[in-house]
Amino acid sequence: MTVFKNYFKIAKAHRKSLLLYAGIFFLILIFSLSGSDDSGLGDYSSLKVDIYLKDESNTDLSKALYNHLEKNCNIIKMDENLIEDSLFYGEISSIVIIPEDFENTQKVEYKSSPKDISGMLVENHINQFLNQVNFYERAGFERSIAIENANKDLDKKVKVVKNNNDKVKSNDISNFYFDFLNYPLMSQIILIVSTIMLVYKKESLYKRNAISPVGKSSQSLQLSLGHIVSGIIIWLVYMILYLLICKESLSSNLVRLLFLNSFVFTISTVCMSVFISNIAKNENSLNGIMNVVALGSSFLSGAFVPQEILSETSLKLARIFPSYYYITNNNMLIKSPELATSSSNMLIMLGFSAVFIILSIIIKPKVRNSN
């Protein structure tokens, strides 16, 4: 079991990256749980801050950004010579200038008031709009359609209703936990599996293994066993964390089905990671693919934003990822915790696993990289 032992020695070298993803997930979870308590602060209402805004680009994208900020902020008209003083004295929260080269750079000139922290909201509105447009453009949409779809997504409003029912609160926490789990599970499994596969694809190590007394079939079997075990370990850690933080019991039918759904998703993610390792040429390209797949699937499938408020276009694009069926199952199980409710989507995720395995065999590279 030499290959199997070496597998986890290599994995141990990447423990800092694994802990980073786990730490981000844990912190977001803690903040979300603490924010879900009834703090007596009253109902939430969106804050419109006062800003100075000028569009020097006068393009479709700049006009769209201007309109988006106009909806979410109060645009103050004033003499341009007075804007710095107004910002210093807190009469406006920020200054936003859309420069002439904005069409190419997609960067604005932004300055916030040192006395008003709410100016950060303006920067968030800008980044949110541009990121949404970029997501659609990377998916192949023309800019005009990307802007239109981004506006539809961002114009949707969510009505927040307080509910003090303990069972509802518990279900909401479970739903959030397992939906958001999509990102750390994918990131960590892809990181470990693909990185280790890239190590074994290196020319020097590949030639050394080719003449070793351990046969190729045995090496492949040990690597596959390492993938499965590492995936299960990562999955098991998050399941134990859920039981500890949410104080749930395995006797609950809902909890058992959520565990099963996440386990099936873990299997499909392991298979996807092996496939990714076959198309990644080096660690730099691996990091790029990992971020696109993990973040892209999380945004489009509803891990970060509930599926109910995502556009139809986003959800259609999300169907190319196992994440969509995993998160859809979570939402369905919260409403109806029955195996029959989730079985079809679980089979689809297993189907993805089979497809990734077949593609990995077909696209297995003949030339391996050397560093």
Short mmCIF file of C-alpha atoms in Angstrom, two decimals:
data_model
loop_
_atom_site.label_atom_id
_atom_site.label_comp_id
_atom_site.label_asym_id
_atom_site.label_seq_id
_atom_site.Cartn_x
_atom_site.Cartn_y
_atom_site.Cartn_z
CA MET A 1 0.00 0.00 0.00
CA THR A 2 2.93 2.33 -0.72
CA VAL A 3 0.95 4.55 -3.09
CA PHE A 4 -1.94 4.76 -0.62
CA LYS A 5 0.38 5.87 2.21
CA ASN A 6 2.13 8.42 0.00
CA TYR A 7 -1.29 9.77 -1.02
CA PHE A 8 -1.96 11.07 2.46
CA LYS A 9 1.60 12.35 2.90
CA ILE A 10 1.01 14.59 -0.13
CA ALA A 11 -2.44 15.53 1.18
CA LYS A 12 -0.91 16.53 4.51
CA ALA A 13 1.31 19.05 2.73
CA HIS A 14 -1.84 20.93 1.65
CA ARG A 15 -3.48 21.00 5.08
CA LYS A 16 -3.18 24.81 5.32
CA SER A 17 -5.32 25.29 2.20
CA LEU A 18 -7.85 22.77 3.49
CA LEU A 19 -8.03 24.48 6.86
CA LEU A 20 -8.48 27.86 5.14
CA TYR A 21 -11.63 26.70 3.31
CA ALA A 22 -12.92 25.03 6.47
CA GLY A 23 -12.24 28.20 8.48
CA ILE A 24 -14.12 30.41 6.01
CA PHE A 25 -17.09 28.04 6.11
CA PHE A 26 -17.04 27.87 9.92
CA LEU A 27 -16.88 31.67 10.35
CA ILE A 28 -19.73 32.29 7.91
CA LEU A 29 -21.77 29.62 9.66
CA ILE A 30 -21.19 31.16 13.10
CA PHE A 31 -22.12 34.66 11.88
CA SER A 32 -25.24 33.30 10.20
CA LEU A 33 -26.35 31.42 13.30
CA SER A 34 -25.75 34.41 15.56
CA GLY A 35 -27.59 36.66 13.10
CA SER A 36 -30.59 34.35 13.09
CA ASP A 37 -31.40 35.02 16.74
CA ASP A 38 -34.15 37.46 17.61
CA SER A 39 -32.13 40.48 18.64
CA GLY A 40 -35.04 42.88 18.96
CA LEU A 41 -33.59 45.23 16.39
CA GLY A 42 -36.84 45.43 14.42
CA ASP A 43 -37.46 44.80 10.75
CA TYR A 44 -34.74 45.08 8.15
CA SER A 45 -34.86 47.87 5.60
CA SER A 46 -32.39 48.61 2.85
CA LEU A 47 -30.30 51.76 3.30
CA LYS A 48 -29.95 54.23 0.45
CA VAL A 49 -26.81 56.29 0.90
CA ASP A 50 -26.12 59.71 -0.59
CA ILE A 51 -23.50 59.70 -3.34
CA TYR A 52 -22.10 61.87 -6.11
CA LEU A 53 -22.12 60.00 -9.43
CA LYS A 54 -20.77 61.04 -12.81
CA ASP A 55 -20.64 59.01 -16.03
CA GLU A 56 -17.79 60.06 -18.34
CA SER A 57 -17.92 56.87 -20.43
CA ASN A 58 -21.46 57.11 -21.78
CA THR A 59 -21.53 53.47 -22.97
CA ASP A 60 -24.21 50.81 -22.56
CA LEU A 61 -22.36 49.26 -19.63
CA SER A 62 -21.72 52.57 -17.88
CA LYS A 63 -25.34 53.65 -18.35
CA ALA A 64 -26.51 50.33 -16.94
CA LEU A 65 -24.26 50.77 -13.90
CA TYR A 66 -25.50 54.35 -13.47
CA ASN A 67 -29.13 53.16 -13.52
CA HIS A 68 -28.35 50.37 -11.04
CA LEU A 69 -26.76 52.82 -8.60
CA GLU A 70 -29.63 55.26 -9.13
CA LYS A 71 -32.05 52.55 -7.95
CA ASN A 72 -30.05 51.70 -4.84
CA CYS A 73 -28.56 55.06 -3.80
CA ASN A 74 -29.53 58.71 -3.58
CA ILE A 75 -27.61 60.58 -6.27
CA ILE A 76 -26.85 64.12 -5.13
CA LYS A 77 -26.43 66.81 -7.79
CA MET A 78 -23.83 69.44 -6.90
CA ASP A 79 -21.00 71.57 -8.19
CA GLU A 80 -18.07 69.28 -9.04
CA ASN A 81 -15.69 71.70 -7.27
CA LEU A 82 -17.52 71.09 -3.97
CA ILE A 83 -17.66 67.28 -3.95
CA GLU A 84 -14.40 66.80 -2.00
CA ASP A 85 -15.58 69.15 0.75
CA SER A 86 -19.00 67.49 0.83
CA LEU A 87 -17.34 64.11 1.20
CA PHE A 88 -15.09 65.33 4.01
CA TYR A 89 -17.97 66.84 5.98
CA GLY A 90 -20.11 63.74 5.52
CA GLU A 91 -22.75 65.34 3.31
CA ILE A 92 -22.26 62.47 0.87
CA SER A 93 -20.98 58.96 1.58
CA SER A 94 -18.90 58.47 -1.54
CA ILE A 95 -17.82 59.83 -4.92
CA VAL A 96 -18.15 57.57 -7.94
CA ILE A 97 -16.70 58.60 -11.30
CA ILE A 98 -17.17 56.25 -14.26
CA PRO A 99 -14.11 57.07 -16.44
CA GLU A 100 -13.96 57.19 -20.23
CA ASP A 101 -12.07 53.85 -20.49
CA PHE A 102 -14.62 52.04 -18.30
CA GLU A 103 -15.82 49.87 -21.22
CA ASN A 104 -12.40 48.19 -21.33
CA THR A 105 -11.19 48.34 -17.72
CA GLN A 106 -14.55 48.01 -15.91
CA LYS A 107 -13.01 50.02 -13.07
CA VAL A 108 -14.50 53.15 -11.51
CA GLU A 109 -12.88 55.98 -9.60
CA TYR A 110 -14.23 55.51 -6.10
CA LYS A 111 -13.70 57.50 -2.92
CA SER A 112 -15.62 57.04 0.33
CA SER A 113 -16.15 59.32 3.29
CA PRO A 114 -13.78 58.67 6.23
CA LYS A 115 -16.67 59.38 8.61
CA ASP A 116 -19.32 57.16 7.03
CA ILE A 117 -18.89 53.37 6.92
CA SER A 118 -22.08 53.04 4.86
CA GLY A 119 -20.02 54.06 1.83
CA MET A 120 -18.99 50.42 1.65
CA LEU A 121 -22.53 49.63 0.50
CA VAL A 122 -21.91 51.63 -2.67
CA GLU A 123 -18.79 49.67 -3.50
CA ASN A 124 -20.73 46.48 -2.89
CA HIS A 125 -23.47 47.56 -5.33
CA ILE A 126 -20.84 48.30 -7.99
CA ASN A 127 -19.02 44.98 -7.57
CA GLN A 128 -22.27 43.04 -7.42
CA PHE A 129 -23.52 44.48 -10.70
CA LEU A 130 -20.24 44.06 -12.60
CA ASN A 131 -19.72 40.52 -11.31
CA GLN A 132 -23.22 39.53 -12.37
CA VAL A 133 -22.66 40.92 -15.88
CA ASN A 134 -19.30 39.14 -16.11
CA PHE A 135 -20.85 35.82 -15.07
CA TYR A 136 -23.27 35.98 -17.98
CA GLU A 137 -20.61 37.13 -20.45
CA ARG A 138 -18.33 34.24 -19.47
CA ALA A 139 -21.30 31.93 -20.08
CA GLY A 140 -21.39 33.14 -23.70
CA PHE A 141 -24.06 35.85 -23.60
CA GLU A 142 -23.64 39.12 -25.50
CA ARG A 143 -23.11 42.18 -23.34
CA SER A 144 -26.58 43.63 -23.94
CA ILE A 145 -28.22 40.33 -22.92
CA ALA A 146 -25.82 39.96 -19.98
CA ILE A 147 -26.80 43.43 -18.72
CA GLU A 148 -30.49 42.65 -19.14
CA ASN A 149 -30.19 39.35 -17.23
CA ALA A 150 -28.08 40.97 -14.49
CA ASN A 151 -30.71 43.69 -14.00
CA LYS A 152 -33.45 41.06 -13.74
CA ASP A 153 -31.47 39.16 -11.10
CA LEU A 154 -30.58 42.21 -9.03
CA ASP A 155 -34.02 43.82 -9.27
CA LYS A 156 -35.65 40.90 -7.49
CA LYS A 157 -36.68 41.69 -3.94
CA VAL A 158 -37.04 39.23 -1.11
CA LYS A 159 -39.70 39.71 1.53
CA VAL A 160 -38.29 38.83 4.94
CA VAL A 161 -40.74 37.45 7.48
CA LYS A 162 -39.84 36.60 11.05
CA ASN A 163 -40.92 33.20 12.28
CA ASN A 164 -40.35 32.18 15.87
CA ASN A 165 -41.28 28.54 15.33
CA ASP A 166 -38.33 26.43 16.59
CA LYS A 167 -38.85 23.71 14.01
CA VAL A 168 -38.85 26.22 11.16
CA LYS A 169 -35.67 27.83 12.53
CA SER A 170 -34.00 24.42 12.73
CA ASN A 171 -34.97 23.61 9.15
CA ASP A 172 -33.71 26.99 7.93
CA ILE A 173 -30.35 26.39 9.60
CA SER A 174 -30.12 22.89 8.11
CA ASN A 175 -31.02 24.22 4.67
CA PHE A 176 -28.40 26.98 4.86
CA TYR A 177 -25.73 24.60 6.20
CA PHE A 178 -26.09 21.95 3.52
CA ASP A 179 -26.59 24.45 0.67
CA PHE A 180 -23.47 26.42 1.55
CA LEU A 181 -21.59 23.13 2.13
CA ASN A 182 -21.46 22.84 -1.68
CA TYR A 183 -18.56 25.31 -1.85
CA PRO A 184 -16.13 23.94 0.79
CA LEU A 185 -16.82 20.32 -0.21
CA MET A 186 -16.09 20.99 -3.87
CA SER A 187 -13.08 23.22 -3.19
CA GLN A 188 -11.39 20.85 -0.78
CA ILE A 189 -12.05 17.63 -2.68
CA ILE A 190 -10.97 19.13 -6.01
CA LEU A 191 -7.86 20.58 -4.35
CA ILE A 192 -6.77 17.26 -2.82
CA VAL A 193 -7.73 14.82 -5.57
CA SER A 194 -6.56 16.93 -8.51
CA THR A 195 -3.32 18.05 -6.86
CA ILE A 196 -2.33 14.49 -6.03
CA MET A 197 -3.21 13.30 -9.52
CA LEU A 198 -1.03 16.07 -10.98
CA VAL A 199 1.86 14.93 -8.77
CA TYR A 200 1.58 11.37 -10.11
CA LYS A 201 1.36 12.68 -13.69
CA LYS A 202 4.80 14.32 -13.49
CA GLU A 203 7.17 12.78 -16.02
CA SER A 204 9.89 11.83 -13.53
CA LEU A 205 7.52 10.23 -11.03
CA TYR A 206 5.53 8.50 -13.77
CA LYS A 207 8.65 6.83 -15.21
CA ARG A 208 9.80 5.81 -11.73
CA ASN A 209 6.43 4.22 -10.98
CA ALA A 210 6.42 2.50 -14.38
CA ILE A 211 9.46 0.39 -13.40
CA SER A 212 8.46 -0.14 -9.76
CA PRO A 213 7.46 -3.63 -8.54
CA VAL A 214 3.95 -2.30 -7.90
CA GLY A 215 1.81 -2.94 -10.98
CA LYS A 216 -0.15 -0.19 -12.76
CA SER A 217 -3.47 -1.75 -11.82
CA SER A 218 -2.44 -1.82 -8.16
CA GLN A 219 -1.27 1.80 -8.32
CA SER A 220 -4.57 2.89 -9.89
CA LEU A 221 -6.53 0.92 -7.29
CA GLN A 222 -4.59 2.52 -4.42
CA LEU A 223 -5.03 6.02 -5.90
CA SER A 224 -8.77 5.41 -6.31
CA LEU A 225 -8.97 4.17 -2.73
CA GLY A 226 -7.13 7.31 -1.60
CA HIS A 227 -9.63 9.52 -3.47
CA ILE A 228 -12.57 7.74 -1.88
CA VAL A 229 -11.13 7.80 1.64
CA SER A 230 -10.11 11.49 1.45
CA GLY A 231 -13.57 12.43 0.13
CA ILE A 232 -15.29 10.48 2.91
CA ILE A 233 -13.03 12.02 5.58
CA ILE A 234 -13.81 15.56 4.40
CA TRP A 235 -17.53 14.74 4.21
CA LEU A 236 -17.50 13.09 7.65
CA VAL A 237 -15.84 16.12 9.28
CA TYR A 238 -18.66 18.40 8.09
CA MET A 239 -21.34 15.93 9.16
CA ILE A 240 -19.88 15.77 12.69
CA LEU A 241 -19.62 19.57 12.73
CA TYR A 242 -23.30 19.80 11.78
CA LEU A 243 -24.35 17.48 14.61
CA LEU A 244 -22.28 19.46 17.13
CA ILE A 245 -23.30 22.97 16.08
CA CYS A 246 -26.92 22.39 15.16
CA LYS A 247 -27.46 19.84 17.98
CA GLU A 248 -29.43 17.57 15.70
CA SER A 249 -29.83 13.80 16.04
CA LEU A 250 -29.31 11.03 13.51
CA SER A 251 -32.68 9.66 14.57
CA SER A 252 -34.29 12.44 12.51
CA ASN A 253 -35.36 11.26 9.07
CA LEU A 254 -34.56 14.70 7.62
CA VAL A 255 -31.00 14.62 8.96
CA ARG A 256 -30.36 11.11 7.62
CA LEU A 257 -31.61 12.08 4.16
CA LEU A 258 -29.59 15.30 4.12
CA PHE A 259 -26.52 13.26 5.07
CA LEU A 260 -27.25 10.74 2.30
CA ASN A 261 -27.78 13.50 -0.26
CA SER A 262 -24.47 15.18 0.66
CA PHE A 263 -22.69 11.79 0.53
CA VAL A 264 -23.93 11.13 -3.01
CA PHE A 265 -22.81 14.66 -3.94
CA THR A 266 -19.38 13.91 -2.44
CA ILE A 267 -19.06 10.83 -4.68
CA SER A 268 -19.87 12.88 -7.79
CA THR A 269 -17.40 15.58 -6.69
CA VAL A 270 -14.61 13.01 -6.28
CA CYS A 271 -15.29 11.70 -9.81
CA MET A 272 -15.39 15.28 -11.14
CA SER A 273 -12.05 16.01 -9.46
CA VAL A 274 -10.39 13.06 -11.21
CA PHE A 275 -11.74 14.35 -14.52
CA ILE A 276 -10.48 17.88 -13.78
CA SER A 277 -7.02 16.50 -13.00
CA ASN A 278 -6.92 15.01 -16.49
CA ILE A 279 -7.61 18.33 -18.21
CA ALA A 280 -5.48 20.52 -15.90
CA LYS A 281 -1.91 20.92 -17.15
CA ASN A 282 -0.35 22.30 -13.98
CA GLU A 283 -1.20 23.66 -10.53
CA ASN A 284 -1.86 27.17 -11.86
CA SER A 285 -4.47 25.95 -14.33
CA LEU A 286 -5.86 23.67 -11.62
CA ASN A 287 -6.42 26.62 -9.28
CA GLY A 288 -8.21 28.50 -12.04
CA ILE A 289 -10.46 25.55 -12.90
CA MET A 290 -11.16 24.88 -9.22
CA ASN A 291 -12.24 28.47 -8.57
CA VAL A 292 -14.41 28.61 -11.69
CA VAL A 293 -16.12 25.28 -10.96
CA ALA A 294 -16.52 25.71 -7.18
CA LEU A 295 -17.52 29.38 -7.23
CA GLY A 296 -19.44 29.23 -10.51
CA SER A 297 -21.54 26.24 -9.48
CA SER A 298 -22.14 27.76 -6.03
CA PHE A 299 -23.38 31.08 -7.46
CA LEU A 300 -25.49 29.57 -10.23
CA SER A 301 -26.92 26.61 -8.30
CA GLY A 302 -28.09 28.47 -5.20
CA ALA A 303 -25.41 27.74 -2.60
CA PHE A 304 -24.86 31.44 -1.86
CA VAL A 305 -28.22 32.82 -2.98
CA PRO A 306 -31.50 30.87 -2.63
CA GLN A 307 -32.69 29.29 -5.86
CA GLU A 308 -36.05 31.05 -5.46
CA ILE A 309 -34.53 34.43 -6.31
CA LEU A 310 -32.20 33.28 -9.09
CA SER A 311 -33.20 33.88 -12.69
CA GLU A 312 -34.36 31.09 -14.97
CA THR A 313 -31.24 31.61 -17.08
CA SER A 314 -28.96 31.04 -14.08
CA LEU A 315 -30.80 27.88 -13.09
CA LYS A 316 -30.68 26.52 -16.66
CA LEU A 317 -26.91 27.07 -16.76
CA ALA A 318 -26.58 25.44 -13.33
CA ARG A 319 -27.96 22.14 -14.63
CA ILE A 320 -24.54 21.26 -16.05
CA PHE A 321 -23.24 20.91 -12.47
CA PRO A 322 -24.08 18.18 -9.92
CA SER A 323 -24.42 21.06 -7.43
CA TYR A 324 -27.79 22.06 -8.90
CA TYR A 325 -29.34 18.67 -8.18
CA TYR A 326 -27.73 18.48 -4.75
CA ILE A 327 -29.08 21.88 -3.67
CA THR A 328 -32.46 21.23 -5.27
CA ASN A 329 -32.65 18.05 -3.21
CA ASN A 330 -31.84 19.97 -0.02
CA ASN A 331 -34.71 22.36 -0.67
CA MET A 332 -37.10 19.52 -1.45
CA LEU A 333 -36.11 17.49 1.61
CA ILE A 334 -36.69 20.43 3.94
CA LYS A 335 -40.28 20.56 2.72
CA SER A 336 -40.82 16.80 2.42
CA PRO A 337 -38.21 14.58 4.14
CA GLU A 338 -38.88 11.39 2.19
CA LEU A 339 -36.45 9.26 0.16
CA ALA A 340 -38.84 9.26 -2.80
CA THR A 341 -38.58 13.06 -2.88
CA SER A 342 -34.84 13.04 -3.52
CA SER A 343 -34.14 9.73 -5.23
CA SER A 344 -34.37 11.03 -8.82
CA ASN A 345 -31.85 13.83 -8.24
CA MET A 346 -29.53 11.42 -6.41
CA LEU A 347 -29.61 9.13 -9.44
CA ILE A 348 -28.75 12.11 -11.66
CA MET A 349 -25.73 12.88 -9.44
CA LEU A 350 -24.64 9.24 -9.68
CA GLY A 351 -25.12 9.54 -13.45
CA PHE A 352 -22.74 12.53 -13.41
CA SER A 353 -20.26 10.33 -11.52
CA ALA A 354 -20.42 7.66 -14.23
CA VAL A 355 -19.99 10.26 -16.99
CA PHE A 356 -16.95 11.78 -15.28
CA ILE A 357 -15.36 8.33 -14.86
CA ILE A 358 -15.92 7.49 -18.55
CA LEU A 359 -14.55 10.87 -19.67
CA SER A 360 -11.51 10.45 -17.41
CA ILE A 361 -10.74 7.13 -19.07
CA ILE A 362 -11.23 8.53 -22.59
CA ILE A 363 -9.36 11.82 -22.07
CA LYS A 364 -6.54 10.32 -20.02
CA PRO A 365 -3.53 12.27 -21.27
CA LYS A 366 -0.72 10.48 -23.07
CA VAL A 367 1.83 13.16 -22.34
CA ARG A 368 2.45 14.01 -18.68
CA ASN A 369 3.79 17.31 -17.46
CA SER A 370 7.12 17.87 -15.81
CA ASN A 371 8.02 20.75 -13.50
#
